[in-house]
CSV table of C-alpha atoms and ligand atoms in Angstrom, one decimal:
chain,number,residue,atom,x,y,z
A,1,MET,CA,18.7,-16.7,-20.7
A,2,GLN,CA,15.7,-19.0,-20.8
A,3,ASN,CA,14.9,-20.8,-24.0
A,4,LEU,CA,11.5,-19.1,-24.5
A,5,THR,CA,13.1,-15.7,-24.1
A,6,LYS,CA,15.7,-16.6,-26.8
A,7,GLN,CA,12.9,-17.8,-29.0
A,8,ILE,CA,10.9,-14.5,-28.6
A,9,ILE,CA,14.0,-12.4,-29.3
A,10,ILE,CA,14.8,-14.4,-32.4
A,11,ALA,CA,11.2,-14.1,-33.5
A,12,LEU,CA,11.3,-10.3,-33.0
A,13,ILE,CA,14.5,-10.1,-35.2
A,14,LEU,CA,12.9,-12.3,-37.8
A,15,GLY,CA,9.8,-10.2,-37.7
A,16,ILE,CA,11.8,-7.0,-38.3
A,17,ILE,CA,13.6,-8.6,-41.2
A,18,VAL,CA,10.4,-10.0,-42.8
A,19,GLY,CA,8.4,-6.8,-42.3
A,20,LEU,CA,11.1,-4.6,-43.6
A,21,GLY,CA,11.9,-7.0,-46.5
A,22,MET,CA,8.3,-7.1,-47.6
A,23,ASN,CA,7.9,-3.3,-47.3
A,24,LEU,CA,10.9,-2.8,-49.5
A,25,PHE,CA,10.7,-5.6,-52.0
A,26,LEU,CA,7.1,-6.9,-52.0
A,27,PRO,CA,5.0,-4.0,-51.0
A,28,ASP,CA,2.0,-5.3,-52.9
A,29,LEU,CA,2.1,-8.6,-51.1
A,30,PHE,CA,2.4,-7.0,-47.7
A,31,GLY,CA,-1.2,-5.8,-47.5
A,32,PRO,CA,-2.9,-9.2,-48.0
A,33,VAL,CA,-0.3,-11.1,-45.9
A,34,ASP,CA,-0.7,-8.6,-43.1
A,35,THR,CA,-4.5,-8.8,-43.3
A,36,TYR,CA,-4.8,-12.6,-43.4
A,37,VAL,CA,-1.7,-13.7,-41.5
A,38,PHE,CA,0.3,-11.2,-39.4
A,39,SER,CA,-2.5,-9.2,-38.0
A,40,PRO,CA,-4.8,-12.1,-37.0
A,41,ILE,CA,-2.0,-14.1,-35.4
A,42,GLY,CA,-0.7,-11.0,-33.6
A,43,ASP,CA,-4.2,-10.2,-32.4
A,44,ILE,CA,-4.9,-13.6,-31.1
A,45,PHE,CA,-1.7,-13.5,-29.0
A,46,LEU,CA,-2.5,-10.0,-27.8
A,47,ARG,CA,-6.1,-11.0,-26.9
A,48,LEU,CA,-4.9,-14.1,-25.0
A,49,ILE,CA,-2.6,-12.1,-22.8
A,50,GLN,CA,-5.0,-9.3,-22.4
A,51,MET,CA,-7.6,-11.9,-21.3
A,52,MET,CA,-5.4,-12.5,-18.2
A,53,VAL,CA,-4.9,-8.9,-17.2
A,54,VAL,CA,-8.0,-8.4,-15.0
A,55,PRO,CA,-7.8,-11.8,-13.4
A,56,ILE,CA,-4.1,-11.5,-12.5
A,57,VAL,CA,-4.3,-7.9,-11.2
A,58,PHE,CA,-7.4,-8.7,-9.1
A,59,VAL,CA,-6.1,-11.9,-7.6
A,60,SER,CA,-2.5,-10.7,-7.0
A,61,ILE,CA,-3.5,-7.4,-5.4
A,62,VAL,CA,-6.1,-9.1,-3.1
A,63,LEU,CA,-3.5,-11.7,-2.1
A,64,GLY,CA,-0.7,-9.1,-1.8
A,65,THR,CA,-2.7,-6.8,0.4
A,66,ALA,CA,-4.0,-9.7,2.5
A,67,GLY,CA,-0.4,-10.9,2.9
A,68,LEU,CA,0.9,-7.5,4.0
A,69,GLY,CA,-1.8,-7.5,6.6
A,70,ASP,CA,-0.9,-4.2,8.3
A,71,PRO,CA,-2.4,-1.1,6.6
A,72,LYS,CA,0.7,0.8,7.7
A,73,LYS,CA,2.9,-1.4,5.6
A,74,LEU,CA,0.6,-0.9,2.7
A,75,GLY,CA,0.8,2.8,3.2
A,76,ARG,CA,4.6,2.7,3.3
A,77,ILE,CA,4.9,0.6,0.2
A,78,GLY,CA,2.3,2.8,-1.5
A,79,GLY,CA,4.1,6.0,-0.6
A,80,LYS,CA,7.5,4.6,-1.7
A,81,THR,CA,6.1,3.3,-5.0
A,82,ILE,CA,4.3,6.5,-5.9
A,83,GLY,CA,7.4,8.6,-4.9
A,84,PHE,CA,9.6,6.4,-7.0
A,85,PHE,CA,7.4,6.7,-10.0
A,86,LEU,CA,7.0,10.4,-9.8
A,87,LEU,CA,10.8,10.9,-9.4
A,88,SER,CA,11.8,8.5,-12.1
A,89,THR,CA,9.4,10.1,-14.6
A,90,THR,CA,10.8,13.5,-13.7
A,91,VAL,CA,14.3,12.3,-14.3
A,92,ALA,CA,13.1,10.7,-17.6
A,93,LEU,CA,11.7,14.0,-18.8
A,94,THR,CA,14.8,15.9,-17.8
A,95,ILE,CA,17.0,13.5,-19.8
A,96,ALA,CA,14.6,13.6,-22.8
A,97,MET,CA,14.3,17.4,-23.0
A,98,SER,CA,18.0,18.1,-22.3
A,99,LEU,CA,19.0,15.7,-25.1
A,100,ALA,CA,16.5,17.2,-27.5
A,101,LEU,CA,17.7,20.7,-26.7
A,102,LEU,CA,21.3,19.7,-27.2
A,103,VAL,CA,20.9,17.7,-30.4
A,104,LYS,CA,18.2,19.9,-31.9
A,105,PRO,CA,16.4,17.2,-34.0
A,106,GLY,CA,13.9,19.7,-35.3
A,107,THR,CA,14.5,22.5,-37.8
A,108,PRO,CA,11.9,24.9,-39.2
A,109,GLY,CA,12.9,23.7,-42.7
A,110,LEU,CA,11.4,20.3,-41.9
A,111,LEU,CA,7.9,21.8,-42.3
A,112,ASP,CA,8.6,22.5,-46.0
A,113,SER,CA,10.0,19.1,-46.8
A,114,VAL,CA,7.5,17.0,-44.9
A,115,GLU,CA,3.8,17.0,-45.2
A,116,ILE,CA,1.8,16.5,-42.0
A,117,GLU,CA,0.9,12.8,-42.5
A,118,GLU,CA,-2.7,12.9,-41.2
A,119,GLU,CA,-5.0,15.3,-39.8
A,120,TYR,CA,-4.6,14.8,-36.0
A,121,GLN,CA,-7.6,15.2,-33.9
A,122,ALA,CA,-7.0,15.9,-30.3
A,123,GLU,CA,-9.2,13.8,-28.0
A,124,GLU,CA,-10.7,15.0,-24.8
A,125,THR,CA,-8.4,14.2,-21.9
A,126,PRO,CA,-9.7,13.9,-18.4
A,127,SER,CA,-8.6,16.4,-15.8
A,128,VAL,CA,-6.4,15.4,-13.0
A,129,VAL,CA,-9.2,15.9,-10.4
A,130,GLU,CA,-11.5,13.7,-12.5
A,131,THR,CA,-8.8,11.0,-12.8
A,132,LEU,CA,-8.4,11.0,-9.0
A,133,VAL,CA,-12.1,10.9,-8.2
A,134,ASN,CA,-12.5,8.1,-10.8
A,135,ILE,CA,-10.2,5.9,-8.9
A,136,VAL,CA,-13.1,5.0,-6.7
A,137,PRO,CA,-15.4,2.6,-8.6
A,138,THR,CA,-19.1,2.9,-8.3
A,139,ASN,CA,-19.4,-0.7,-9.5
A,140,PRO,CA,-16.5,-3.1,-9.2
A,141,ILE,CA,-17.9,-5.5,-11.8
A,142,ASP,CA,-18.3,-2.6,-14.2
A,143,ALA,CA,-14.6,-1.6,-13.5
A,144,MET,CA,-13.5,-5.2,-14.3
A,145,THR,CA,-15.7,-5.4,-17.4
A,146,ASN,CA,-14.1,-2.2,-18.7
A,147,GLY,CA,-10.6,-2.9,-17.6
A,148,GLU,CA,-10.5,0.2,-15.4
A,149,MET,CA,-7.2,-0.6,-13.9
A,150,LEU,CA,-7.0,2.0,-11.1
A,151,GLN,CA,-10.6,1.2,-10.0
A,152,ILE,CA,-9.8,-2.5,-10.0
A,153,ILE,CA,-6.7,-1.9,-7.9
A,154,PHE,CA,-8.7,0.2,-5.4
A,155,PHE,CA,-11.4,-2.4,-5.0
A,156,SER,CA,-8.8,-5.3,-4.7
A,157,ILE,CA,-6.9,-3.5,-2.0
A,158,PHE,CA,-10.2,-3.1,-0.1
A,159,ILE,CA,-10.9,-6.8,-0.4
A,160,GLY,CA,-7.4,-7.8,0.5
A,161,PHE,CA,-7.5,-5.5,3.5
A,162,ALA,CA,-10.7,-7.0,4.7
A,163,LEU,CA,-9.3,-10.5,4.3
A,164,ALA,CA,-6.3,-9.6,6.4
A,165,VAL,CA,-8.5,-8.1,9.2
A,166,LEU,CA,-11.0,-10.9,9.2
A,167,SER,CA,-8.2,-13.5,9.1
A,168,LYS,CA,-9.4,-16.9,10.1
A,169,LYS,CA,-13.1,-16.0,9.5
A,170,THR,CA,-12.4,-15.7,5.8
A,171,ASP,CA,-9.9,-18.6,5.5
A,172,LYS,CA,-11.8,-20.2,2.7
A,173,ILE,CA,-12.0,-17.2,0.5
A,174,TYR,CA,-8.3,-16.5,1.1
A,175,HIS,CA,-7.4,-20.0,0.0
A,176,LEU,CA,-9.7,-19.7,-3.0
A,177,PHE,CA,-7.7,-16.7,-4.1
A,178,GLU,CA,-4.5,-18.6,-3.5
A,179,GLN,CA,-5.8,-21.4,-5.8
A,180,ALA,CA,-7.0,-18.8,-8.3
A,181,PHE,CA,-3.5,-17.4,-8.4
A,182,ASP,CA,-2.0,-20.8,-9.2
A,183,LEU,CA,-4.6,-21.2,-11.9
A,184,VAL,CA,-3.9,-17.8,-13.5
A,185,MET,CA,-0.1,-18.4,-13.4
A,186,TYR,CA,-0.6,-21.7,-15.1
A,187,LEU,CA,-2.7,-20.2,-17.9
A,188,ILE,CA,-0.2,-17.5,-18.5
A,189,LYS,CA,2.5,-20.2,-18.8
A,190,ILE,CA,0.5,-21.9,-21.5
A,191,ILE,CA,-0.3,-18.7,-23.4
A,192,MET,CA,3.4,-17.9,-23.4
A,193,TYR,CA,4.1,-20.8,-25.7
A,194,MET,CA,2.5,-18.7,-28.4
A,195,ALA,CA,4.7,-15.7,-27.6
A,196,PRO,CA,7.4,-16.2,-30.2
A,197,LEU,CA,4.8,-16.6,-33.0
A,198,GLY,CA,2.7,-13.7,-31.7
A,199,ALA,CA,5.7,-11.4,-31.3
A,200,PHE,CA,6.9,-12.3,-34.9
A,201,ALA,CA,3.5,-11.5,-36.3
A,202,LEU,CA,3.1,-8.2,-34.3
A,203,ILE,CA,6.4,-6.8,-35.3
A,204,ALA,CA,6.3,-7.9,-38.9
A,205,SER,CA,3.0,-6.1,-39.2
A,206,ALA,CA,4.2,-3.0,-37.5
A,207,VAL,CA,7.5,-2.7,-39.3
A,208,GLY,CA,6.0,-3.6,-42.7
A,209,GLY,CA,3.4,-1.0,-42.2
A,210,VAL,CA,5.8,1.8,-41.4
A,211,GLY,CA,8.7,1.3,-43.7
A,212,LEU,CA,11.8,3.3,-44.2
A,213,GLU,CA,10.3,6.5,-45.7
A,214,ALA,CA,8.6,7.7,-42.6
A,215,ILE,CA,11.7,6.9,-40.6
A,216,GLN,CA,14.0,8.7,-43.0
A,217,SER,CA,12.2,12.0,-42.8
A,218,MET,CA,12.0,11.9,-39.0
A,219,PHE,CA,15.3,10.2,-38.5
A,220,ALA,CA,16.8,12.8,-36.1
A,221,TYR,CA,13.6,12.8,-33.9
A,222,PHE,CA,13.5,9.0,-34.0
A,223,LEU,CA,17.1,8.7,-32.9
A,224,VAL,CA,16.9,11.2,-30.1
A,225,VAL,CA,13.9,9.4,-28.6
A,226,LEU,CA,15.7,6.1,-28.8
A,227,ALA,CA,18.9,7.5,-27.3
A,228,ALA,CA,17.0,9.1,-24.4
A,229,LEU,CA,15.2,5.8,-23.8
A,230,LEU,CA,18.5,4.0,-23.7
A,231,ILE,CA,20.2,6.5,-21.5
A,232,HIS,CA,17.3,6.4,-19.0
A,233,ALA,CA,17.2,2.6,-19.0
A,234,VAL,CA,20.9,2.2,-18.6
A,235,ILE,CA,21.8,5.0,-16.3
A,236,THR,CA,18.6,5.6,-14.2
A,237,TYR,CA,17.4,2.1,-13.9
A,238,GLY,CA,20.9,0.7,-13.9
A,239,SER,CA,21.7,2.9,-10.8
A,240,VAL,CA,18.5,2.0,-9.1
A,241,ILE,CA,19.2,-1.7,-9.5
A,242,LYS,CA,22.9,-1.4,-8.6
A,243,PHE,CA,22.8,1.1,-5.8
A,244,LEU,CA,19.3,0.9,-4.3
A,245,ALA,CA,18.4,-2.7,-4.9
A,246,LYS,CA,22.0,-3.8,-4.7
A,247,LYS,CA,21.7,-6.3,-7.6
A,248,SER,CA,23.5,-6.6,-10.9
A,249,PRO,CA,21.9,-4.7,-13.8
A,250,ILE,CA,23.1,-7.5,-16.2
A,251,TRP,CA,21.4,-10.1,-14.0
A,252,PHE,CA,18.3,-8.0,-14.1
A,253,ILE,CA,18.2,-7.6,-17.9
A,254,LYS,CA,19.0,-11.3,-18.5
A,255,ASN,CA,16.2,-12.4,-16.2
A,256,PHE,CA,13.6,-9.8,-17.2
A,257,ALA,CA,14.3,-10.0,-21.0
A,258,GLN,CA,11.3,-12.1,-21.6
A,259,ALA,CA,8.9,-9.4,-20.4
A,260,ILE,CA,10.9,-6.7,-22.2
A,261,SER,CA,10.6,-8.6,-25.5
A,262,VAL,CA,6.8,-9.1,-25.1
A,263,ALA,CA,6.4,-5.4,-24.3
A,264,PHE,CA,8.3,-4.6,-27.4
A,265,GLY,CA,6.1,-6.8,-29.5
A,266,THR,CA,2.8,-5.7,-28.1
A,267,ALA,CA,3.4,-2.0,-27.4
A,268,SER,CA,1.1,-2.3,-24.4
A,269,SER,CA,2.2,-2.2,-20.8
A,270,SER,CA,-1.2,-3.4,-19.7
A,271,ALA,CA,-1.2,-6.4,-22.0
A,272,THR,CA,2.3,-7.3,-20.9
A,273,LEU,CA,1.4,-7.1,-17.2
A,274,PRO,CA,0.7,-10.8,-16.8
A,275,VAL,CA,4.1,-11.6,-18.3
A,276,SER,CA,6.0,-8.9,-16.4
A,277,MET,CA,4.5,-10.0,-13.1
A,278,THR,CA,5.3,-13.7,-13.6
A,279,THR,CA,8.8,-12.8,-14.8
A,280,ALA,CA,9.5,-10.5,-11.8
A,281,GLN,CA,8.2,-13.1,-9.3
A,282,LYS,CA,9.7,-16.2,-10.8
A,283,ARG,CA,13.0,-14.9,-12.2
A,284,LEU,CA,13.9,-11.8,-10.2
A,285,GLY,CA,12.6,-13.2,-7.0
A,286,VAL,CA,10.2,-10.3,-6.2
A,287,ARG,CA,7.7,-11.4,-3.6
A,288,GLU,CA,4.1,-11.7,-4.7
A,289,SER,CA,2.9,-9.1,-2.3
A,290,VAL,CA,5.3,-6.5,-3.7
A,291,SER,CA,5.0,-7.5,-7.4
A,292,GLY,CA,1.2,-7.8,-7.0
A,293,PHE,CA,1.0,-4.2,-5.8
A,294,VAL,CA,3.8,-2.3,-7.5
A,295,GLN,CA,3.6,-3.7,-11.1
A,296,PRO,CA,-0.1,-3.2,-11.8
A,297,VAL,CA,0.0,0.3,-10.3
A,298,GLY,CA,3.1,1.0,-12.4
A,299,ALA,CA,1.6,-0.4,-15.6
A,300,THR,CA,-1.2,2.1,-15.1
A,301,ILE,CA,0.5,5.2,-13.8
A,302,ASN,CA,4.2,5.0,-14.4
A,303,MET,CA,5.3,5.6,-18.0
A,304,ASP,CA,8.8,6.9,-18.2
A,305,GLY,CA,9.2,5.8,-21.8
A,306,THR,CA,6.1,7.6,-22.8
A,307,ALA,CA,7.2,10.7,-20.9
A,308,ILE,CA,10.5,10.6,-22.8
A,309,MET,CA,8.7,10.5,-26.1
A,310,GLN,CA,6.5,13.5,-25.0
A,311,GLY,CA,9.5,15.5,-23.8
A,312,VAL,CA,11.5,15.0,-27.0
A,313,ALA,CA,8.4,15.5,-29.1
A,314,THR,CA,7.5,18.8,-27.4
A,315,VAL,CA,11.0,20.3,-27.9
A,316,PHE,CA,11.1,18.9,-31.4
A,317,ILE,CA,7.8,20.5,-32.4
A,318,ALA,CA,8.8,23.8,-30.8
A,319,GLN,CA,12.0,23.7,-32.9
A,320,VAL,CA,10.1,22.9,-36.1
A,321,TYR,CA,7.8,25.8,-35.4
A,322,ALA,CA,10.7,28.0,-34.4
A,323,GLN,CA,9.2,28.7,-31.0
A,324,SER,CA,11.5,28.8,-28.1
A,325,LEU,CA,10.3,27.3,-24.8
A,326,SER,CA,10.9,29.4,-21.7
A,327,LEU,CA,12.1,27.7,-18.5
A,328,THR,CA,8.6,28.0,-17.1
A,329,GLU,CA,7.2,26.4,-20.1
A,330,MET,CA,9.7,23.6,-19.9
A,331,LEU,CA,8.8,23.0,-16.2
A,332,THR,CA,5.1,23.0,-17.3
A,333,VAL,CA,5.9,20.3,-19.8
A,334,VAL,CA,7.5,18.2,-17.0
A,335,LEU,CA,4.6,18.7,-14.7
A,336,ILE,CA,1.9,18.1,-17.2
A,337,ALA,CA,3.7,15.0,-18.7
A,338,VAL,CA,4.2,13.5,-15.2
A,339,LEU,CA,0.5,14.1,-14.4
A,340,ALA,CA,-0.5,12.9,-17.8
A,341,SER,CA,1.2,9.6,-17.3
A,342,ILE,CA,-0.9,8.9,-14.3
A,343,GLY,CA,-4.1,9.1,-16.4
A,344,THR,CA,-2.7,7.3,-19.4
A,345,ALA,CA,-3.8,3.7,-20.0
A,346,GLY,CA,-1.1,1.3,-20.9
A,347,VAL,CA,-2.3,0.6,-24.4
A,348,PRO,CA,-0.7,1.2,-27.8
A,349,GLY,CA,-0.5,4.8,-29.0
A,350,VAL,CA,-2.1,6.4,-26.1
A,351,GLY,CA,1.0,8.4,-25.3
A,352,LEU,CA,0.3,10.6,-28.4
A,353,ILE,CA,-3.2,11.4,-27.1
A,354,MET,CA,-1.6,12.7,-23.9
A,355,LEU,CA,1.0,14.6,-25.9
A,356,ALA,CA,-1.9,16.7,-27.3
A,357,MET,CA,-2.6,17.8,-23.7
A,358,VAL,CA,1.1,18.7,-23.2
A,359,LEU,CA,1.3,20.7,-26.4
A,360,GLU,CA,-1.8,22.6,-25.7
A,361,GLN,CA,-0.5,23.7,-22.3
A,362,VAL,CA,2.5,25.4,-23.8
A,363,GLY,CA,0.7,26.8,-26.9
A,364,LEU,CA,2.2,24.5,-29.5
A,365,PRO,CA,0.0,23.3,-32.4
A,366,VAL,CA,-1.6,20.0,-31.7
A,367,GLU,CA,-1.8,19.2,-35.5
A,368,ALA,CA,2.0,18.9,-35.4
A,369,ILE,CA,1.5,15.4,-33.9
A,370,GLY,CA,0.8,14.4,-37.5
A,371,LEU,CA,4.5,14.9,-38.2
A,372,ILE,CA,5.6,12.2,-35.8
A,373,LEU,CA,2.6,9.9,-36.3
A,374,GLY,CA,4.3,7.8,-39.0
A,375,VAL,CA,7.2,6.7,-36.7
A,376,ASP,CA,5.2,6.4,-33.5
A,377,ARG,CA,4.2,2.8,-33.8
A,378,LEU,CA,7.9,1.8,-33.7
A,379,LEU,CA,8.8,4.2,-30.9
A,380,ASP,CA,5.8,2.9,-29.0
A,381,MET,CA,7.4,-0.5,-28.9
A,382,ALA,CA,10.6,0.8,-27.5
A,383,ARG,CA,9.0,3.1,-25.0
A,384,THR,CA,6.6,0.4,-23.7
A,385,ALA,CA,9.6,-1.8,-23.0
A,386,VAL,CA,11.1,1.1,-20.9
A,387,ASN,CA,7.7,1.7,-19.2
A,388,ILE,CA,7.5,-1.9,-17.9
A,389,THR,CA,11.2,-2.1,-17.1
A,390,GLY,CA,10.7,0.9,-14.8
A,391,ASP,CA,7.9,-0.8,-13.0
A,392,ALA,CA,10.0,-3.9,-12.5
A,393,ALA,CA,13.0,-1.9,-11.3
A,394,CYS,CA,10.8,-0.3,-8.7
A,395,ALA,CA,9.3,-3.6,-7.6
A,396,LEU,CA,12.9,-5.0,-7.2
A,397,TYR,CA,13.9,-1.9,-5.2
A,398,ILE,CA,11.0,-2.2,-2.9
A,399,ASN,CA,11.5,-5.9,-2.6
A,400,GLU,CA,15.1,-5.5,-1.5
A,401,THR,CA,14.6,-2.5,0.8
A,402,GLU,CA,11.6,-3.8,2.6
A,403,PRO,CA,12.8,-7.2,3.9
A,404,ASP,CA,10.4,-7.2,6.8
A,405,LEU,CA,7.3,-7.2,4.7
A,406,ASP,CA,7.1,-11.0,4.8
A,407,GLU,CA,3.7,-12.3,5.1
A,408,GLU,CA,2.7,-12.8,8.6
A,409,ASP,CA,-0.2,-15.1,7.9
A,410,ASP,CA,-1.7,-17.1,10.6
A,411,ARG,CA,-4.0,-19.1,8.3
A,412,PRO,CA,-3.1,-22.7,7.8
A,413,SER,CA,-1.5,-22.7,4.4
A,414,LEU,CA,-2.9,-24.7,1.6
A,415,ASN,CA,-0.4,-26.5,-0.5
A,416,SER,CA,0.4,-23.9,-3.1
A,417,ASN,CA,2.5,-25.0,-6.0
A,418,ALA,CA,2.6,-21.9,-8.2
B,501,LIG,N1,2.1,2.0,-25.4
B,501,LIG,C1,2.5,2.6,-24.1
B,501,LIG,C2,2.3,1.6,-23.0
B,501,LIG,O1,1.4,0.8,-23.1
B,501,LIG,C3,1.7,3.8,-23.9
B,501,LIG,C4,2.1,4.9,-24.9
B,501,LIG,O2,3.2,5.5,-24.7
B,501,LIG,O3,1.4,5.0,-25.9
B,501,LIG,O4,3.0,1.6,-22.1
């Protein structure tokens, strides 16, 4: 394992110890230390990596699409990627709901012993049609300013496609993108030196703020979500890596650990994107054209970890309210949660907003989200790690099963040293 990865993992463990320790033994001190030390340091790190998201997505997708050249290849990768994402999210939900039905983490008695933590206000969620129409930006600069990922992806594919068709005519712009890519990669490398400190601060802040009490009352729910995440990561992704990509899952984990630990610290797939892309390209050997397309799309629309939380939470809430879910309702949950993950942004806590939509569809009370709010920050870390692992597993699978995608570029290559 790389040195930096080890440092980040050690920092995460230290962060958990310090956060928990302060929560238990120095609760009065935690507030000021969090306000003046943990939160600002964590935020600076988060902002630094977030700063690179739009540049890396734009530059990599343009280069990736231009490198693929042929729109047919793009269509094939696109179809395979979306198919993979939909299928793996469905598997994730099936695991989550089956486990929750089997273990029964929720009992009606819970409602008497636990107060609903906070009033939970459901937010407006966009409809699926709206989400699809919104993929086309009216103003690409606006899309970049607002970090509208699907719109940026759409625009970048267009530019990349045009560069491929115009070929030699647009040599200079193509090379400009190549150089911009080197530049972005270099900046990410520098920012990552701060990752151990940033991860420590983020996790100490999160763990210190949650504490044991919230976990104790929701322990069964907490464990079922974690178990389902683990089963999905080990069995589903393990099988994809072993049988479809024909690589060793241990090798995958060792080499992708850096991105996983950053996802854990930040609880944001979108913020982790620059790290997960560089890690997949440099350490897993995924070609830029594949990683540049699959991972940004995945960070936006593929959220298996989030779907798992939603699956377990729905069954849990139904159990707490002594409502049984019919088979049709369970299928509705799967369908809505799969669709919801397409419109969900990869930022902390957004999975809960989408959970409101799922609960509404099957007639469960949305306020019940208040029950699980207290432990959600910690689960968010774990599910985000699963979310980005799924994207990387898909990128590796496509990389290994599409060997003839190699860039057929007839431009004279500039010396690229990324
Ligand atoms: N934090 C998750 C992510 O960025 C989304 C969520 O489940 O809230 O992938």
